[in-house]
PDB file of C-alpha atoms and ligand atoms in Angstrom:
ATOM      1  CA  MET A   8       6.562 -17.223 176.120  1.00  0.00           C
ATOM      2  CA  PRO A   9       8.298 -14.318 174.272  1.00  0.00           C
ATOM      3  CA  LYS A  10       7.309 -13.876 170.664  1.00  0.00           C
ATOM      4  CA  SER A  11      10.052 -14.526 168.138  1.00  0.00           C
ATOM      5  CA  ASP A  12      10.831 -11.736 165.659  1.00  0.00           C
ATOM      6  CA  SER A  13      11.953 -14.209 163.015  1.00  0.00           C
ATOM      7  CA  PRO A  14       9.441 -14.864 160.246  1.00  0.00           C
ATOM      8  CA  SER A  15       7.612 -18.176 160.445  1.00  0.00           C
ATOM      9  CA  PRO A  16       9.029 -20.790 158.062  1.00  0.00           C
ATOM     10  CA  ALA A  17       7.240 -21.148 154.722  1.00  0.00           C
ATOM     11  CA  ALA A  18       4.530 -23.778 154.888  1.00  0.00           C
ATOM     12  CA  VAL A  19       5.425 -27.076 153.262  1.00  0.00           C
ATOM     13  CA  PRO A  20       3.194 -27.636 150.213  1.00  0.00           C
ATOM     14  CA  ARG A  21       0.632 -30.362 150.766  1.00  0.00           C
ATOM     15  CA  VAL A  22       0.009 -32.971 148.077  1.00  0.00           C
ATOM     16  CA  ALA A  23      -2.987 -35.239 147.621  1.00  0.00           C
ATOM     17  CA  LEU A  24      -2.661 -38.350 145.477  1.00  0.00           C
ATOM     18  CA  LEU A  25      -5.896 -39.464 143.810  1.00  0.00           C
ATOM     19  CA  VAL A  26      -5.918 -43.139 142.893  1.00  0.00           C
ATOM     20  CA  SER A  27      -8.239 -45.717 141.356  1.00  0.00           C
ATOM     21  CA  GLY A  28      -6.203 -48.824 140.732  1.00  0.00           C
ATOM     22  CA  ARG A  29      -2.851 -50.493 141.132  1.00  0.00           C
ATOM     23  CA  GLY A  30      -0.871 -47.676 142.761  1.00  0.00           C
ATOM     24  CA  SER A  31       2.565 -48.168 141.230  1.00  0.00           C
ATOM     25  CA  ASN A  32       2.952 -44.455 140.448  1.00  0.00           C
ATOM     26  CA  LEU A  33       1.778 -43.636 143.958  1.00  0.00           C
ATOM     27  CA  GLU A  34       4.538 -45.899 145.249  1.00  0.00           C
ATOM     28  CA  ALA A  35       7.180 -44.296 142.993  1.00  0.00           C
ATOM     29  CA  ILE A  36       6.197 -40.846 144.253  1.00  0.00           C
ATOM     30  CA  ALA A  37       6.061 -41.985 147.887  1.00  0.00           C
ATOM     31  CA  ARG A  38       9.530 -43.535 147.625  1.00  0.00           C
ATOM     32  CA  ALA A  39      10.910 -40.323 146.115  1.00  0.00           C
ATOM     33  CA  ALA A  40       9.169 -38.282 148.792  1.00  0.00           C
ATOM     34  CA  ALA A  41      10.799 -40.392 151.495  1.00  0.00           C
ATOM     35  CA  GLY A  42      14.198 -39.285 150.199  1.00  0.00           C
ATOM     36  CA  GLN A  43      16.215 -36.277 151.198  1.00  0.00           C
ATOM     37  CA  SER A  44      14.826 -32.752 150.894  1.00  0.00           C
ATOM     38  CA  TRP A  45      11.588 -33.618 149.133  1.00  0.00           C
ATOM     39  CA  PRO A  46       9.780 -30.289 148.964  1.00  0.00           C
ATOM     40  CA  ALA A  47       6.259 -31.360 149.900  1.00  0.00           C
ATOM     41  CA  CYS A  48       4.229 -33.430 152.280  1.00  0.00           C
ATOM     42  CA  LEU A  49       2.153 -36.336 150.956  1.00  0.00           C
ATOM     43  CA  ALA A  50      -0.778 -35.287 153.080  1.00  0.00           C
ATOM     44  CA  LEU A  51      -3.553 -37.413 151.647  1.00  0.00           C
ATOM     45  CA  VAL A  52      -4.306 -40.398 149.453  1.00  0.00           C
ATOM     46  CA  LEU A  53      -7.873 -40.137 148.235  1.00  0.00           C
ATOM     47  CA  ALA A  54      -9.739 -43.091 146.763  1.00  0.00           C
ATOM     48  CA  HIS A  55     -13.374 -43.930 146.269  1.00  0.00           C
ATOM     49  CA  ARG A  56     -13.027 -47.590 147.311  1.00  0.00           C
ATOM     50  CA  GLU A  57     -11.137 -49.392 150.008  1.00  0.00           C
ATOM     51  CA  ASP A  58     -10.630 -52.607 148.032  1.00  0.00           C
ATOM     52  CA  ILE A  59      -8.116 -51.414 145.467  1.00  0.00           C
ATOM     53  CA  PRO A  60      -4.398 -52.253 145.416  1.00  0.00           C
ATOM     54  CA  ALA A  61      -3.449 -48.550 145.506  1.00  0.00           C
ATOM     55  CA  VAL A  62      -5.109 -48.152 148.903  1.00  0.00           C
ATOM     56  CA  ARG A  63      -3.346 -51.229 150.255  1.00  0.00           C
ATOM     57  CA  ARG A  64      -0.015 -49.871 148.987  1.00  0.00           C
ATOM     58  CA  ALA A  65      -0.707 -46.450 150.486  1.00  0.00           C
ATOM     59  CA  ARG A  66      -1.480 -47.973 153.880  1.00  0.00           C
ATOM     60  CA  GLU A  67       1.655 -50.156 153.720  1.00  0.00           C
ATOM     61  CA  LEU A  68       3.675 -47.031 152.955  1.00  0.00           C
ATOM     62  CA  GLY A  69       2.170 -45.302 155.981  1.00  0.00           C
ATOM     63  CA  LEU A  70       0.380 -42.611 153.988  1.00  0.00           C
ATOM     64  CA  PRO A  71      -2.839 -41.028 155.284  1.00  0.00           C
ATOM     65  CA  VAL A  72      -5.759 -42.471 153.334  1.00  0.00           C
ATOM     66  CA  ARG A  73      -9.277 -41.168 152.987  1.00  0.00           C
ATOM     67  CA  ILE A  74     -11.952 -43.245 151.306  1.00  0.00           C
ATOM     68  CA  LEU A  75     -14.677 -41.079 149.839  1.00  0.00           C
ATOM     69  CA  PRO A  76     -17.367 -43.325 148.328  1.00  0.00           C
ATOM     70  CA  LEU A  77     -19.027 -41.729 145.335  1.00  0.00           C
ATOM     71  CA  ASN A  78     -22.724 -41.145 145.718  1.00  0.00           C
ATOM     72  CA  PRO A  79     -24.379 -42.453 142.518  1.00  0.00           C
ATOM     73  CA  ALA A  80     -27.511 -40.426 143.303  1.00  0.00           C
ATOM     74  CA  ILE A  81     -25.769 -37.126 142.572  1.00  0.00           C
ATOM     75  CA  ASP A  82     -24.239 -35.901 139.330  1.00  0.00           C
ATOM     76  CA  ARG A  83     -20.529 -35.699 138.573  1.00  0.00           C
ATOM     77  CA  PRO A  84     -20.089 -31.991 139.398  1.00  0.00           C
ATOM     78  CA  ALA A  85     -21.744 -32.603 142.769  1.00  0.00           C
ATOM     79  CA  GLN A  86     -19.541 -35.652 143.374  1.00  0.00           C
ATOM     80  CA  ASP A  87     -16.509 -33.565 142.457  1.00  0.00           C
ATOM     81  CA  ALA A  88     -17.613 -30.811 144.836  1.00  0.00           C
ATOM     82  CA  GLN A  89     -17.430 -33.424 147.619  1.00  0.00           C
ATOM     83  CA  ILE A  90     -13.902 -34.283 146.502  1.00  0.00           C
ATOM     84  CA  SER A  91     -13.005 -30.566 146.526  1.00  0.00           C
ATOM     85  CA  GLN A  92     -14.380 -30.216 150.024  1.00  0.00           C
ATOM     86  CA  CYS A  93     -12.287 -33.145 151.193  1.00  0.00           C
ATOM     87  CA  LEU A  94      -9.157 -31.656 149.574  1.00  0.00           C
ATOM     88  CA  GLU A  95      -9.839 -28.247 151.053  1.00  0.00           C
ATOM     89  CA  GLU A  96     -10.398 -29.701 154.526  1.00  0.00           C
ATOM     90  CA  ALA A  97      -6.918 -31.229 154.225  1.00  0.00           C
ATOM     91  CA  ALA A  98      -5.491 -27.872 153.002  1.00  0.00           C
ATOM     92  CA  ILE A  99      -4.154 -29.494 149.842  1.00  0.00           C
ATOM     93  CA  ASP A 100      -2.007 -27.397 147.492  1.00  0.00           C
ATOM     94  CA  TRP A 101      -1.295 -29.923 144.707  1.00  0.00           C
ATOM     95  CA  ILE A 102      -3.676 -32.577 143.395  1.00  0.00           C
ATOM     96  CA  VAL A 103      -1.769 -35.420 141.797  1.00  0.00           C
ATOM     97  CA  LEU A 104      -3.640 -37.992 139.752  1.00  0.00           C
ATOM     98  CA  ALA A 105      -1.786 -41.293 139.931  1.00  0.00           C
ATOM     99  CA  GLY A 106      -3.793 -43.777 137.928  1.00  0.00           C
ATOM    100  CA  TYR A 107      -7.041 -41.940 138.696  1.00  0.00           C
ATOM    101  CA  MET A 108      -9.495 -43.174 136.083  1.00  0.00           C
ATOM    102  CA  ARG A 109     -12.472 -40.845 136.589  1.00  0.00           C
ATOM    103  CA  ILE A 110     -12.879 -37.835 134.348  1.00  0.00           C
ATOM    104  CA  LEU A 111     -13.016 -34.716 136.504  1.00  0.00           C
ATOM    105  CA  SER A 112     -15.741 -32.193 135.764  1.00  0.00           C
ATOM    106  CA  PRO A 113     -14.868 -28.813 134.188  1.00  0.00           C
ATOM    107  CA  ALA A 114     -16.028 -27.087 137.380  1.00  0.00           C
ATOM    108  CA  PHE A 115     -13.537 -29.106 139.437  1.00  0.00           C
ATOM    109  CA  VAL A 116     -10.706 -28.342 137.012  1.00  0.00           C
ATOM    110  CA  ARG A 117     -11.537 -24.612 137.042  1.00  0.00           C
ATOM    111  CA  ARG A 118     -11.729 -24.569 140.848  1.00  0.00           C
ATOM    112  CA  HIS A 119      -8.231 -26.064 141.125  1.00  0.00           C
ATOM    113  CA  ALA A 120      -6.783 -24.612 137.904  1.00  0.00           C
ATOM    114  CA  GLY A 121      -3.025 -25.060 137.541  1.00  0.00           C
ATOM    115  CA  ARG A 122      -2.816 -27.347 140.560  1.00  0.00           C
ATOM    116  CA  VAL A 123      -3.997 -30.679 139.135  1.00  0.00           C
ATOM    117  CA  VAL A 124      -1.313 -32.908 137.625  1.00  0.00           C
ATOM    118  CA  ASN A 125      -1.810 -36.157 135.729  1.00  0.00           C
ATOM    119  CA  ILE A 126       0.266 -38.888 134.157  1.00  0.00           C
ATOM    120  CA  HIS A 127      -0.952 -40.493 130.968  1.00  0.00           C
ATOM    121  CA  PRO A 128       0.551 -43.554 129.279  1.00  0.00           C
ATOM    122  CA  SER A 129       1.285 -42.082 125.847  1.00  0.00           C
ATOM    123  CA  LEU A 130       3.216 -39.270 124.259  1.00  0.00           C
ATOM    124  CA  LEU A 131       0.363 -36.781 124.249  1.00  0.00           C
ATOM    125  CA  PRO A 132      -1.300 -35.434 122.210  1.00  0.00           C
ATOM    126  CA  ALA A 133      -1.103 -38.900 120.642  1.00  0.00           C
ATOM    127  CA  PHE A 134      -3.487 -41.487 122.052  1.00  0.00           C
ATOM    128  CA  PRO A 135      -5.565 -39.729 124.698  1.00  0.00           C
ATOM    129  CA  GLY A 136      -8.112 -41.992 126.389  1.00  0.00           C
ATOM    130  CA  LEU A 137      -7.930 -45.721 126.982  1.00  0.00           C
ATOM    131  CA  HIS A 138      -5.949 -48.649 125.553  1.00  0.00           C
ATOM    132  CA  THR A 139      -3.007 -46.449 124.600  1.00  0.00           C
ATOM    133  CA  HIS A 140      -0.505 -49.293 124.191  1.00  0.00           C
ATOM    134  CA  ARG A 141      -2.808 -51.334 121.962  1.00  0.00           C
ATOM    135  CA  ARG A 142      -3.488 -48.260 119.830  1.00  0.00           C
ATOM    136  CA  ALA A 143       0.215 -47.370 119.615  1.00  0.00           C
ATOM    137  CA  LEU A 144       0.982 -50.882 118.364  1.00  0.00           C
ATOM    138  CA  ALA A 145      -1.882 -50.733 115.867  1.00  0.00           C
ATOM    139  CA  ALA A 146      -0.654 -47.370 114.585  1.00  0.00           C
ATOM    140  CA  GLY A 147       2.860 -48.735 114.093  1.00  0.00           C
ATOM    141  CA  VAL A 148       4.601 -45.918 115.964  1.00  0.00           C
ATOM    142  CA  LYS A 149       8.279 -46.465 116.718  1.00  0.00           C
ATOM    143  CA  LEU A 150       8.290 -44.308 119.857  1.00  0.00           C
ATOM    144  CA  HIS A 151       5.757 -44.456 122.634  1.00  0.00           C
ATOM    145  CA  GLY A 152       5.889 -43.307 126.229  1.00  0.00           C
ATOM    146  CA  ALA A 153       4.274 -41.294 128.962  1.00  0.00           C
ATOM    147  CA  THR A 154       3.355 -37.687 129.619  1.00  0.00           C
ATOM    148  CA  VAL A 155       3.004 -35.699 132.821  1.00  0.00           C
ATOM    149  CA  HIS A 156       0.729 -32.718 132.286  1.00  0.00           C
ATOM    150  CA  LEU A 157      -1.398 -30.165 134.039  1.00  0.00           C
ATOM    151  CA  VAL A 158      -5.059 -31.072 133.747  1.00  0.00           C
ATOM    152  CA  ASP A 159      -7.374 -28.837 131.779  1.00  0.00           C
ATOM    153  CA  GLU A 160     -11.009 -29.300 130.849  1.00  0.00           C
ATOM    154  CA  ALA A 161     -10.370 -31.608 127.880  1.00  0.00           C
ATOM    155  CA  LEU A 162      -9.622 -35.327 128.185  1.00  0.00           C
ATOM    156  CA  ASP A 163      -5.915 -36.064 128.763  1.00  0.00           C
ATOM    157  CA  ALA A 164      -4.963 -32.536 127.782  1.00  0.00           C
ATOM    158  CA  GLY A 165      -3.283 -29.531 129.303  1.00  0.00           C
ATOM    159  CA  PRO A 166       0.225 -28.084 129.365  1.00  0.00           C
ATOM    160  CA  ILE A 167       2.849 -30.811 129.029  1.00  0.00           C
ATOM    161  CA  LEU A 168       5.324 -30.802 131.913  1.00  0.00           C
ATOM    162  CA  GLY A 169       7.478 -33.750 130.920  1.00  0.00           C
ATOM    163  CA  GLN A 170       7.578 -36.753 128.666  1.00  0.00           C
ATOM    164  CA  ALA A 171       9.421 -40.041 128.663  1.00  0.00           C
ATOM    165  CA  ALA A 172       9.871 -41.878 125.400  1.00  0.00           C
ATOM    166  CA  VAL A 173      10.510 -45.565 124.984  1.00  0.00           C
ATOM    167  CA  PRO A 174      11.112 -47.558 121.794  1.00  0.00           C
ATOM    168  CA  VAL A 175       8.465 -49.839 120.375  1.00  0.00           C
ATOM    169  CA  LEU A 176      10.229 -53.100 119.505  1.00  0.00           C
ATOM    170  CA  PRO A 177       9.297 -55.442 116.664  1.00  0.00           C
ATOM    171  CA  ASP A 178       8.211 -58.284 118.946  1.00  0.00           C
ATOM    172  CA  ASP A 179       6.297 -56.118 121.417  1.00  0.00           C
ATOM    173  CA  ASP A 180       2.830 -57.072 122.492  1.00  0.00           C
ATOM    174  CA  GLU A 181       0.570 -54.864 124.584  1.00  0.00           C
ATOM    175  CA  ALA A 182       1.834 -56.236 127.904  1.00  0.00           C
ATOM    176  CA  ARG A 183       5.525 -55.871 127.068  1.00  0.00           C
ATOM    177  CA  LEU A 184       5.064 -52.348 125.807  1.00  0.00           C
ATOM    178  CA  ALA A 185       2.914 -51.408 128.797  1.00  0.00           C
ATOM    179  CA  GLY A 186       5.589 -52.697 131.157  1.00  0.00           C
ATOM    180  CA  ARG A 187       8.290 -50.626 129.467  1.00  0.00           C
ATOM    181  CA  VAL A 188       6.129 -47.496 129.562  1.00  0.00           C
ATOM    182  CA  LEU A 189       5.230 -48.059 133.214  1.00  0.00           C
ATOM    183  CA  GLN A 190       8.933 -48.219 134.153  1.00  0.00           C
ATOM    184  CA  ALA A 191       9.369 -44.910 132.352  1.00  0.00           C
ATOM    185  CA  GLU A 192       6.391 -43.434 134.231  1.00  0.00           C
ATOM    186  CA  HIS A 193       8.024 -44.255 137.552  1.00  0.00           C
ATOM    187  CA  ARG A 194      11.197 -42.450 136.481  1.00  0.00           C
ATOM    188  CA  LEU A 195       9.348 -39.493 135.032  1.00  0.00           C
ATOM    189  CA  TYR A 196       6.631 -38.577 137.514  1.00  0.00           C
ATOM    190  CA  PRO A 197       8.605 -37.911 140.734  1.00  0.00           C
ATOM    191  CA  PRO A 198      11.208 -35.497 139.298  1.00  0.00           C
ATOM    192  CA  VAL A 199       8.645 -33.596 137.233  1.00  0.00           C
ATOM    193  CA  LEU A 200       6.378 -33.232 140.247  1.00  0.00           C
ATOM    194  CA  ARG A 201       9.257 -32.123 142.370  1.00  0.00           C
ATOM    195  CA  ALA A 202      10.369 -29.494 139.853  1.00  0.00           C
ATOM    196  CA  LEU A 203       6.817 -28.175 139.585  1.00  0.00           C
ATOM    197  CA  ILE A 204       6.394 -27.873 143.349  1.00  0.00           C
ATOM    198  CA  GLU A 205       9.806 -26.251 143.729  1.00  0.00           C
ATOM    199  CA  GLY A 206       8.946 -23.703 141.048  1.00  0.00           C
ATOM    200  CA  ARG A 207      11.748 -24.899 138.765  1.00  0.00           C
ATOM    201  CA  LEU A 208       9.137 -25.761 136.175  1.00  0.00           C
ATOM    202  CA  ARG A 209       6.791 -22.947 135.271  1.00  0.00           C
ATOM    203  CA  VAL A 210       3.807 -22.948 133.001  1.00  0.00           C
ATOM    204  CA  CYS A 211       3.044 -20.090 130.664  1.00  0.00           C
ATOM    205  CA  GLY A 212      -0.004 -20.688 128.484  1.00  0.00           C
ATOM    206  CA  GLN A 213       0.326 -24.161 127.005  1.00  0.00           C
ATOM    207  CA  ARG A 214       4.081 -24.359 127.479  1.00  0.00           C
ATOM    208  CA  ALA A 215       6.054 -25.402 130.516  1.00  0.00           C
ATOM    209  CA  ARG A 216       9.616 -24.148 130.918  1.00  0.00           C
ATOM    210  CA  TRP A 217      12.357 -25.145 133.269  1.00  0.00           C
ATOM    211  CA  VAL A 218      13.873 -22.109 134.928  1.00  0.00           C
ATOM    212  CA  GLY A 219      17.260 -21.313 136.397  1.00  0.00           C
ATOM    213  CA  ALA A 220      19.869 -24.020 136.582  1.00  0.00           C
ATOM    214  CA  SER A 221      17.368 -26.631 135.383  1.00  0.00           C
ATOM    215  CA  ALA A 222      16.897 -24.928 132.037  1.00  0.00           C
ATOM    216  CA  ALA A 223      19.287 -27.361 130.329  1.00  0.00           C
ATOM    217  CA  ALA A 224      16.816 -30.136 131.095  1.00  0.00           C
ATOM    218  CA  ASP A 225      14.095 -28.557 128.945  1.00  0.00           C
ATOM    219  CA  PRO A 226      12.372 -30.598 127.666  1.00  0.00           C
ATOM    220  CA  LEU A 227      12.727 -33.490 130.061  1.00  0.00           C
ATOM    221  CA  LEU A 228      12.918 -36.475 127.776  1.00  0.00           C
ATOM    222  CA  LEU A 229      13.860 -39.758 129.324  1.00  0.00           C
ATOM    223  CA  TRP A 230      15.047 -42.510 127.093  1.00  0.00           C
ATOM    224  CA  VAL A 231      14.582 -45.733 128.932  1.00  0.00           C
ATOM    225  CA  PRO A 232      17.035 -48.233 127.443  1.00  0.00           C
ATOM    226  CA  VAL A 233      15.831 -51.681 126.587  1.00  0.00           C
ATOM    227  CA  ALA A 234      17.081 -54.213 129.135  1.00  0.00           C
TER     228      ALA A 234
HETATM  229  C1  GAR B 329      -0.646 -45.686 134.591  1.00  0.00           C
HETATM  230  O1  GAR B 329      -0.157 -46.307 133.430  1.00  0.00           O
HETATM  231  C2  GAR B 329      -1.117 -44.293 134.282  1.00  0.00           C
HETATM  232  O2  GAR B 329      -0.340 -43.631 133.315  1.00  0.00           O
HETATM  233  C3  GAR B 329      -2.514 -44.551 133.771  1.00  0.00           C
HETATM  234  O3  GAR B 329      -3.023 -45.552 134.588  1.00  0.00           O
HETATM  235  C4  GAR B 329      -1.932 -46.360 135.045  1.00  0.00           C
HETATM  236  C5  GAR B 329      -2.011 -46.435 136.536  1.00  0.00           C
HETATM  237  O4  GAR B 329      -1.058 -47.311 137.057  1.00  0.00           O
HETATM  238  N1  GAR B 329      -3.320 -43.361 133.782  1.00  0.00           N
HETATM  239  C6  GAR B 329      -4.193 -43.058 132.835  1.00  0.00           C
HETATM  240  O5  GAR B 329      -4.428 -43.783 131.902  1.00  0.00           O
HETATM  241  C7  GAR B 329      -4.909 -41.723 133.025  1.00  0.00           C
HETATM  242  N2  GAR B 329      -5.462 -41.282 131.781  1.00  0.00           N
HETATM  243  P1  GAR B 329      -0.717 -47.286 138.587  1.00  0.00           P
HETATM  244  O6  GAR B 329      -2.055 -47.324 139.324  1.00  0.00           O
HETATM  245  O7  GAR B 329       0.093 -48.534 138.809  1.00  0.00           O
HETATM  246  O8  GAR B 329       0.038 -46.028 138.878  1.00  0.00           O
END
């Protein structure tokens, strides 16, 4: 077979989704990725247990799933090294946390610096950690929402890539507010991820900037109207 002189096409970036729970963000990303001209391949869904809804959803969506049980006999950095090995075996470029509720060790974050993305259900830096909707209600904030960010070594911290704000309404309880934020998450995560992978969103220090024709969208702030 004669060799072609044309350069080989650029490799399609490979994304791993790390999940721990329900999987609704995984599904939002998978549905976006099934659309036209998505720039990456959803190459792996990684979970530590088979019996979680996110794994069932991933299988229903036809995504490749790997279950990597965590070995309680080894420490977190060693567990995370096993995760790294699994990601490297699958030649993963982007690590996307979609409801992944384990805290990753600093060594893991350093090893994959700038390539780990997370979504958190608050307008960071407000309300890192758990029970964000309950705490937002208790604090009396009028705006709440979700943040997509690069992961750094601190909890729910790192350069902010995009945020979606939703109103907090007078008769909200935790469940109603959580539902409104989750809808916003599903609208926020896929386009931010896409822009990052396509290089339309670049990170310099703590700040992310949209470049080129997307610059008008900086910052990406989605207002999700109340139904
Ligand atoms: C989402 O609300 C996500 O923002 C949150 O877990 C939920 C997962 O839902 N993540 C965190 O709190 C991470 N700090 P999902 O499994 O249906 O996507």
